[in-house]
Each structure stands twice: as C-alpha cells, then as structure tokens.
C-alpha cells in the first residue's frame, strides 16, 4: 500500500483534531462534575468560605481535593504547595476552607489559601 | 482561547528549534521554565515543546547522525539511509509511523489508564529478568562463539561506562554519553574510512506502507516503556524490538526498524500521561516538571501533546523542499563542524565533566567497529545500570 505525502498531511490534520477533542474530553478527568451554584456565580478573584468534608484526595502530595457539604454538593479545591500540609487533612475529615475563586481555562475553581479542621 | 493557542504555537516553534539543535533537550528547557515560572500556562508550553521536539529530533538523528535519548537507535539505520540519499524517505517513514502510532495510542488511552495500576504492582520484580534476557538475546544473536564473546566484551564495557557515568553526579550525563557512543565514534571511523558521498536526498512522493505490524508492536512497547520502572528510554525498548525486527545492513529492515522506533517514541509520550494519572509515575522528565507546576491535573494535556505533534509534523512536511535539497557534497567536510558543535554543546550542557564522559564514551563507542560486533550492544550502557539498580 502506497501512502502519499498528501495523505500523510491529512492524517496529521486528523490527529490534530483528535488531540483537541481528547483535551476537551479529559479536561475534568478525575474531578467531580457537581458544582455549587454560588461558586459559579461568584466573580473571578472573589474570596470564598466553604465548610465541608473531604471526599477524595486525588493526589497525595499535590493540590487537588474534592470538598463536599452534607448534601454532597462538591467543589474542586486547589491548595497551593506552600500552604498544603499532607498531614493536615485526610479523607473523610471535616474541614473549612478559605480561598479565592479563580478562573482556569474558562472554568471557575477555588484556590484555597487557608484550611483548618 | 487565543492566548492558549499562542502559547501552544510558541511551544511548537521552540520544540522545533530544540529538536533540530541536539543537546537542547526538552527536559532541560522544562527545568529552566519550571525553575523560573509557575502555573498551568507554563505546563501547557512545556507539553507543546515536548510534542514538537519529538518530531524534529529525527532530523539531526537521520541527517547528521547525532542522537538524543529518544532517537539514539534511529541514528544507526536512519543515518545510513541518509548517506545513501534516502534520508528524506527515512524522515517520511518516521513521520508516518509517528502520526499513526499517536492516533492508535490516543485511542488506547482509556485502556492504558485502566491497565497501569493492575500491571504496575507485579511488573517491578521482573525488570532485571526482562532486561537480562534482552542482553542475552543480543549476544546470542551473533553468528559464532568468537563474535559472541566480543559482543559480551562490548556489552560489559558499555555497561560499566554507563554505571560510572550515571553515578557521576553530572546533571545531564546522557547527552555526552550518547554523543560519544554513537555520533563522535561514528564520525572518527567514517573519517578514516572510504570517501562517502552524502548525495542529494531522493524525492519521495509516496511511501510504501508495509510497516503496520511494527507500528502496533511499537505502541505496545511504548505502553511497556511507561509501565516498567527503569525502562524510561524508548531506546531500550527499541533495542528489544530491534532483536526481533532489525538485522544490520538489510535495507527493508532498516525502514521497518525506523517505523518501530518512531512508534515507540511517540506512544511512550502519549502513555506517559496515562501512567502519571493512573500510578502517579511520570516516566518523562518534561511531563514530571509540567505536572509539578500545573495548577490542575494534566491528563487533558495529552491532547495538546498530540496536537503539537501533528502540527509539527505538518510543519516538517512543509519544510520538505529544504530537506530534499540537503546536499553537502562530501560528507567529510561536515564532520569538523558537527564535531566542533558537539564538543561545544557538551561543554555548555554538561560542563568539563561532560567532556571527560564524551571522550570515554567515544573510546567505548569505537569498540564495535574495532571488534566487528553490533553497535546495539552499546545500549548496555543503560540496561546494565538499570539491572544493577533493581537487584
């Protein structure tokens, strides 16, 4: 079977489109899809306060946890490395979070600046 | 959105430049960016550089015989094809195999994410056995007992060199190691040998696509490369594949072997995202740095890697007119320039220690030519230290 340069270029374009589609599909991979309405409506940079229990610690040493309230409405909370202490919270523990709403790739999330039990 | 596109296209350009300039590795660029900047935009930039660099790194490997850790084994058949005026064909094979492998890997990503945690826990104990078997097969493949003994000598010497170099504390030991083993030693012997013509590269409007099995096998090896600790280099996997697919000097095998290496390099890049997500292990340095500084998970950036790879492939095809005109007449005239560049690059990247590594690895890299054994045995420089690490 012969493949021309034109076909190779078309295959590359198909790959580029596939890449964009996969980036879109996996953008929230591993995250809870449930988002709290108040977070959505808050403007970027606004400080927020949220209390709830930690449902999932996705990456032990890093930044991502999913925080839920009693009604199991969940948000994604990002801890900056300089404030994050791995021994401070554990899965299922009730914690309080204070932070800012930030917009990342067009989606609002909370960056935690302070957490406590 | 325009901002992100600008970052990605800037990354593709930087990746293209770093791919063409040997020694300017993605990990080096990622380290510099990671030290000085933070945030997901920089992660995005690093991933775009990574995708583009994979494509463009085949150019110096094929046309100038200068390897990096992804393309080191492709130097052998690729550069040989280039010296016979078939370099453009070699490049097209690498691109086609890379694009197809990228598509197959991307579609297999959910399987990889699912399978990595299952297989990872049991794979570690078999690493020394697996790598030892590869070396055994490599030596056993030689034609008679004398050749096997000589191949064993080269293997052990390269392994000792690799062990010393990797434990030397040099921040970037692989660049001088590979340059010495493959590029400089090759240049030295080519200079002493018969006059070679680096003929104008033959035009290729179509490629004979007869390497589908190699692409599939390359994707499987790429998946394994991200799974098995210690086999972080596609070159090690290519060595394993080479034992099955490649016999030095045979034209058709060289084409298929190039397709295999390209498929491994690309699929390892794709599956590295899956291994990071599924088992928290980043087998690619640039990806580890991008993950550390990202404010979010970076699994979705596998799509950016593939997009960057695809755009870089299109760009390289667009530059094909320049590549086809690549005519340097007597190849020997280019050797002092390449040699000078390599020495300078090693000095800048790895310091004075790097020059010592370069000299030692050039001497060891000359052994296969002197003893008339396979140069693939030189890959023991990575395999033996890995075996020792896991024993």
Short mmCIF file of N, CA and C in Angstrom, two decimals, chain B residues 263-353:
data_model
loop_
_atom_site.label_atom_id
_atom_site.label_comp_id
_atom_site.label_asym_id
_atom_site.label_seq_id
_atom_site.Cartn_x
_atom_site.Cartn_y
_atom_site.Cartn_z
N UNK B 263 7.38 4.84 16.43
CA UNK B 263 6.14 4.46 17.13
C UNK B 263 6.37 4.37 18.64
N UNK B 264 7.50 3.83 19.04
CA UNK B 264 7.80 3.72 20.48
C UNK B 264 7.93 5.11 21.10
N UNK B 265 8.71 5.98 20.44
CA UNK B 265 8.95 7.32 20.99
C UNK B 265 7.64 8.06 21.22
N UNK B 266 6.78 8.01 20.19
CA UNK B 266 5.53 8.78 20.26
C UNK B 266 4.56 8.16 21.27
N UNK B 267 4.39 6.85 21.19
CA UNK B 267 3.41 6.21 22.08
C UNK B 267 3.87 6.29 23.54
N UNK B 268 5.19 6.26 23.75
CA UNK B 268 5.66 6.42 25.13
C UNK B 268 5.28 7.81 25.65
N UNK B 269 5.39 8.81 24.77
CA UNK B 269 4.99 10.17 25.16
C UNK B 269 3.52 10.23 25.53
N UNK B 270 2.67 9.57 24.73
CA UNK B 270 1.22 9.60 24.99
C UNK B 270 0.89 8.84 26.28
N UNK B 271 1.45 7.63 26.42
CA UNK B 271 1.12 6.80 27.58
C UNK B 271 1.73 7.34 28.88
N UNK B 272 2.74 8.20 28.76
CA UNK B 272 3.32 8.81 29.96
C UNK B 272 2.26 9.60 30.73
N UNK B 273 1.33 10.20 30.00
CA UNK B 273 0.24 10.94 30.66
C UNK B 273 -0.65 9.96 31.44
N UNK B 274 -0.89 8.80 30.83
CA UNK B 274 -1.74 7.80 31.49
C UNK B 274 -1.06 7.25 32.73
N UNK B 275 0.25 6.99 32.66
CA UNK B 275 0.95 6.44 33.83
C UNK B 275 0.99 7.48 34.95
N UNK B 276 1.13 8.73 34.58
CA UNK B 276 1.13 9.79 35.61
C UNK B 276 -0.23 9.85 36.31
N UNK B 277 -1.29 9.74 35.53
CA UNK B 277 -2.63 9.82 36.10
C UNK B 277 -2.97 8.55 36.90
N UNK B 278 -2.61 7.39 36.35
CA UNK B 278 -3.06 6.13 36.94
C UNK B 278 -2.20 5.66 38.11
N UNK B 279 -0.88 5.82 37.99
CA UNK B 279 0.00 5.30 39.06
C UNK B 279 0.90 6.39 39.63
N UNK B 280 0.70 7.61 39.18
CA UNK B 280 1.46 8.74 39.74
C UNK B 280 2.93 8.73 39.37
N UNK B 281 3.28 8.05 38.29
CA UNK B 281 4.68 7.97 37.87
C UNK B 281 4.84 8.64 36.51
N UNK B 282 5.67 9.66 36.49
CA UNK B 282 5.94 10.33 35.21
C UNK B 282 7.26 9.80 34.68
N UNK B 283 7.21 9.06 33.58
CA UNK B 283 8.43 8.47 33.03
C UNK B 283 9.17 9.46 32.12
N UNK B 284 8.56 10.60 31.86
CA UNK B 284 9.19 11.61 31.00
C UNK B 284 9.47 12.83 31.87
N UNK B 285 10.72 13.27 31.87
CA UNK B 285 11.13 14.36 32.75
C UNK B 285 10.31 15.62 32.55
N UNK B 286 10.09 16.00 31.30
CA UNK B 286 9.35 17.23 31.00
C UNK B 286 7.93 17.15 31.56
N UNK B 287 7.36 15.98 31.47
CA UNK B 287 5.98 15.78 31.95
C UNK B 287 5.94 15.89 33.48
N UNK B 288 6.95 15.35 34.14
CA UNK B 288 7.01 15.44 35.60
C UNK B 288 7.08 16.90 36.04
N UNK B 289 7.89 17.68 35.35
CA UNK B 289 8.03 19.10 35.70
C UNK B 289 6.72 19.84 35.40
N UNK B 290 6.13 19.56 34.24
CA UNK B 290 4.86 20.20 33.88
C UNK B 290 3.78 19.87 34.91
N UNK B 291 3.78 18.65 35.39
CA UNK B 291 2.79 18.22 36.38
C UNK B 291 2.99 18.95 37.71
N UNK B 292 4.26 19.12 38.08
CA UNK B 292 4.56 19.77 39.36
C UNK B 292 4.09 21.22 39.39
N UNK B 293 4.27 21.92 38.29
CA UNK B 293 3.95 23.35 38.31
C UNK B 293 2.52 23.64 37.86
N UNK B 294 1.81 22.60 37.40
CA UNK B 294 0.45 22.82 36.94
C UNK B 294 -0.49 23.02 38.13
N UNK B 295 -1.49 23.85 37.92
CA UNK B 295 -2.48 24.07 38.98
C UNK B 295 -3.60 23.04 38.89
N UNK B 296 -3.55 22.19 37.89
CA UNK B 296 -4.63 21.24 37.68
C UNK B 296 -4.04 19.89 37.30
N UNK B 297 -4.89 18.89 37.07
CA UNK B 297 -4.39 17.64 36.52
C UNK B 297 -3.95 17.90 35.08
N UNK B 298 -3.04 17.11 34.57
CA UNK B 298 -2.59 17.42 33.22
C UNK B 298 -2.90 16.29 32.24
N UNK B 299 -3.78 15.38 32.62
CA UNK B 299 -4.13 14.31 31.68
C UNK B 299 -4.69 14.88 30.39
N UNK B 300 -5.48 15.94 30.51
CA UNK B 300 -6.08 16.53 29.31
C UNK B 300 -5.01 17.06 28.35
N UNK B 301 -3.83 17.36 28.88
CA UNK B 301 -2.79 17.91 28.01
C UNK B 301 -2.21 16.87 27.06
N UNK B 302 -2.60 15.59 27.24
CA UNK B 302 -2.20 14.58 26.26
C UNK B 302 -2.73 14.98 24.88
N UNK B 303 -3.89 15.61 24.88
CA UNK B 303 -4.45 16.11 23.62
C UNK B 303 -3.59 17.22 23.04
N UNK B 304 -3.04 18.06 23.91
CA UNK B 304 -2.16 19.15 23.45
C UNK B 304 -0.86 18.56 22.90
N UNK B 305 -0.36 17.51 23.56
CA UNK B 305 0.85 16.83 23.07
C UNK B 305 0.61 16.33 21.64
N UNK B 306 -0.55 15.68 21.44
CA UNK B 306 -0.84 15.13 20.11
C UNK B 306 -1.08 16.24 19.09
N UNK B 307 -1.75 17.29 19.51
CA UNK B 307 -1.98 18.43 18.61
C UNK B 307 -0.63 19.03 18.19
N UNK B 308 0.23 19.21 19.18
CA UNK B 308 1.55 19.77 18.92
C UNK B 308 2.36 18.86 17.99
N UNK B 309 2.26 17.56 18.23
CA UNK B 309 2.96 16.58 17.39
C UNK B 309 2.45 16.67 15.95
N UNK B 310 1.12 16.76 15.81
CA UNK B 310 0.51 16.80 14.47
C UNK B 310 0.92 18.07 13.73
N UNK B 311 0.84 19.22 14.41
CA UNK B 311 1.18 20.48 13.76
C UNK B 311 2.67 20.50 13.38
N UNK B 312 3.50 19.97 14.28
CA UNK B 312 4.95 19.91 13.99
C UNK B 312 5.22 19.01 12.78
N UNK B 313 4.45 17.91 12.67
CA UNK B 313 4.62 17.01 11.51
C UNK B 313 4.25 17.73 10.22
N UNK B 314 3.15 18.48 10.28
CA UNK B 314 2.73 19.24 9.09
C UNK B 314 3.80 20.28 8.74
N UNK B 315 4.33 20.94 9.77
CA UNK B 315 5.37 21.96 9.54
C UNK B 315 6.61 21.33 8.91
N UNK B 316 6.99 20.15 9.40
CA UNK B 316 8.17 19.48 8.86
C UNK B 316 7.93 19.03 7.42
N UNK B 317 6.71 18.60 7.13
CA UNK B 317 6.38 18.26 5.74
C UNK B 317 6.47 19.50 4.86
N UNK B 318 6.04 20.63 5.42
CA UNK B 318 6.12 21.89 4.69
C UNK B 318 7.55 22.30 4.40
N UNK B 319 8.44 21.88 5.28
CA UNK B 319 9.87 22.21 5.10
C UNK B 319 10.59 21.19 4.24
N UNK B 320 9.81 20.26 3.68
CA UNK B 320 10.44 19.14 2.98
C UNK B 320 11.25 19.57 1.77
N UNK B 321 10.85 20.71 1.16
CA UNK B 321 11.61 21.17 -0.01
C UNK B 321 13.05 21.49 0.37
N UNK B 322 13.20 22.07 1.56
CA UNK B 322 14.54 22.41 2.03
C UNK B 322 15.32 21.13 2.31
N UNK B 323 14.63 20.17 2.95
CA UNK B 323 15.30 18.91 3.31
C UNK B 323 15.72 18.14 2.06
N UNK B 324 14.85 18.17 1.04
CA UNK B 324 15.17 17.44 -0.20
C UNK B 324 16.41 18.02 -0.88
N UNK B 325 16.62 19.33 -0.65
CA UNK B 325 17.77 19.96 -1.30
C UNK B 325 19.05 19.81 -0.48
N UNK B 326 18.90 19.13 0.66
CA UNK B 326 20.07 19.00 1.53
C UNK B 326 21.18 18.29 0.77
N UNK B 327 22.18 19.01 0.43
CA UNK B 327 23.28 18.48 -0.37
C UNK B 327 24.57 19.06 0.19
N UNK B 328 25.30 18.22 0.83
CA UNK B 328 26.54 18.72 1.41
C UNK B 328 27.77 18.18 0.69
N UNK B 329 27.54 17.57 -0.46
CA UNK B 329 28.67 17.06 -1.23
C UNK B 329 29.42 16.01 -0.45
N UNK B 330 30.68 16.24 -0.23
CA UNK B 330 31.48 15.30 0.53
C UNK B 330 31.12 15.41 2.01
N UNK B 331 30.63 14.33 2.55
CA UNK B 331 30.16 14.37 3.94
C UNK B 331 31.29 14.68 4.92
N UNK B 332 32.51 14.33 4.52
CA UNK B 332 33.65 14.55 5.42
C UNK B 332 33.83 16.04 5.74
N UNK B 333 33.42 16.88 4.80
CA UNK B 333 33.56 18.32 5.05
C UNK B 333 32.68 18.78 6.21
N UNK B 334 31.59 18.05 6.44
CA UNK B 334 30.69 18.47 7.52
C UNK B 334 31.15 17.95 8.89
N UNK B 335 32.03 16.96 8.90
CA UNK B 335 32.41 16.35 10.17
C UNK B 335 33.06 17.31 11.17
N UNK B 336 34.05 18.14 10.74
CA UNK B 336 34.65 19.05 11.72
C UNK B 336 33.61 20.00 12.34
N UNK B 337 32.64 20.43 11.51
CA UNK B 337 31.61 21.35 12.01
C UNK B 337 30.76 20.63 13.07
N UNK B 338 30.31 19.39 12.72
CA UNK B 338 29.47 18.63 13.65
C UNK B 338 30.25 18.32 14.94
N UNK B 339 31.52 17.93 14.75
CA UNK B 339 32.35 17.60 15.91
C UNK B 339 32.54 18.81 16.81
N UNK B 340 32.84 19.95 16.20
CA UNK B 340 33.01 21.20 16.96
C UNK B 340 31.75 21.57 17.71
N UNK B 341 30.63 21.42 17.01
CA UNK B 341 29.36 21.74 17.65
C UNK B 341 29.11 20.82 18.85
N UNK B 342 29.35 19.53 18.66
CA UNK B 342 29.09 18.57 19.74
C UNK B 342 29.93 18.86 20.97
N UNK B 343 31.21 19.16 20.74
CA UNK B 343 32.10 19.45 21.88
C UNK B 343 31.61 20.69 22.63
N UNK B 344 31.25 21.72 21.85
CA UNK B 344 30.77 22.96 22.46
C UNK B 344 29.45 22.72 23.22
N UNK B 345 28.54 21.97 22.58
CA UNK B 345 27.24 21.70 23.21
C UNK B 345 27.40 20.89 24.49
N UNK B 346 28.30 19.89 24.46
CA UNK B 346 28.54 19.07 25.65
C UNK B 346 29.12 19.94 26.77
N UNK B 347 30.04 20.82 26.39
CA UNK B 347 30.65 21.71 27.39
C UNK B 347 29.59 22.60 28.03
N UNK B 348 28.68 23.12 27.21
CA UNK B 348 27.64 24.02 27.73
C UNK B 348 26.59 23.27 28.55
N UNK B 349 26.22 22.08 28.07
CA UNK B 349 25.13 21.35 28.74
C UNK B 349 25.65 20.61 29.98
N UNK B 350 26.82 19.96 29.85
CA UNK B 350 27.27 19.07 30.93
C UNK B 350 28.59 19.49 31.57
N UNK B 351 29.17 20.59 31.11
CA UNK B 351 30.40 21.10 31.73
C UNK B 351 31.64 20.29 31.36
N UNK B 352 32.73 20.56 32.09
CA UNK B 352 34.01 19.90 31.81
C UNK B 352 33.89 18.38 32.03
N UNK B 353 33.11 18.01 33.06
CA UNK B 353 32.87 16.57 33.31
C UNK B 353 32.28 15.91 32.07
#
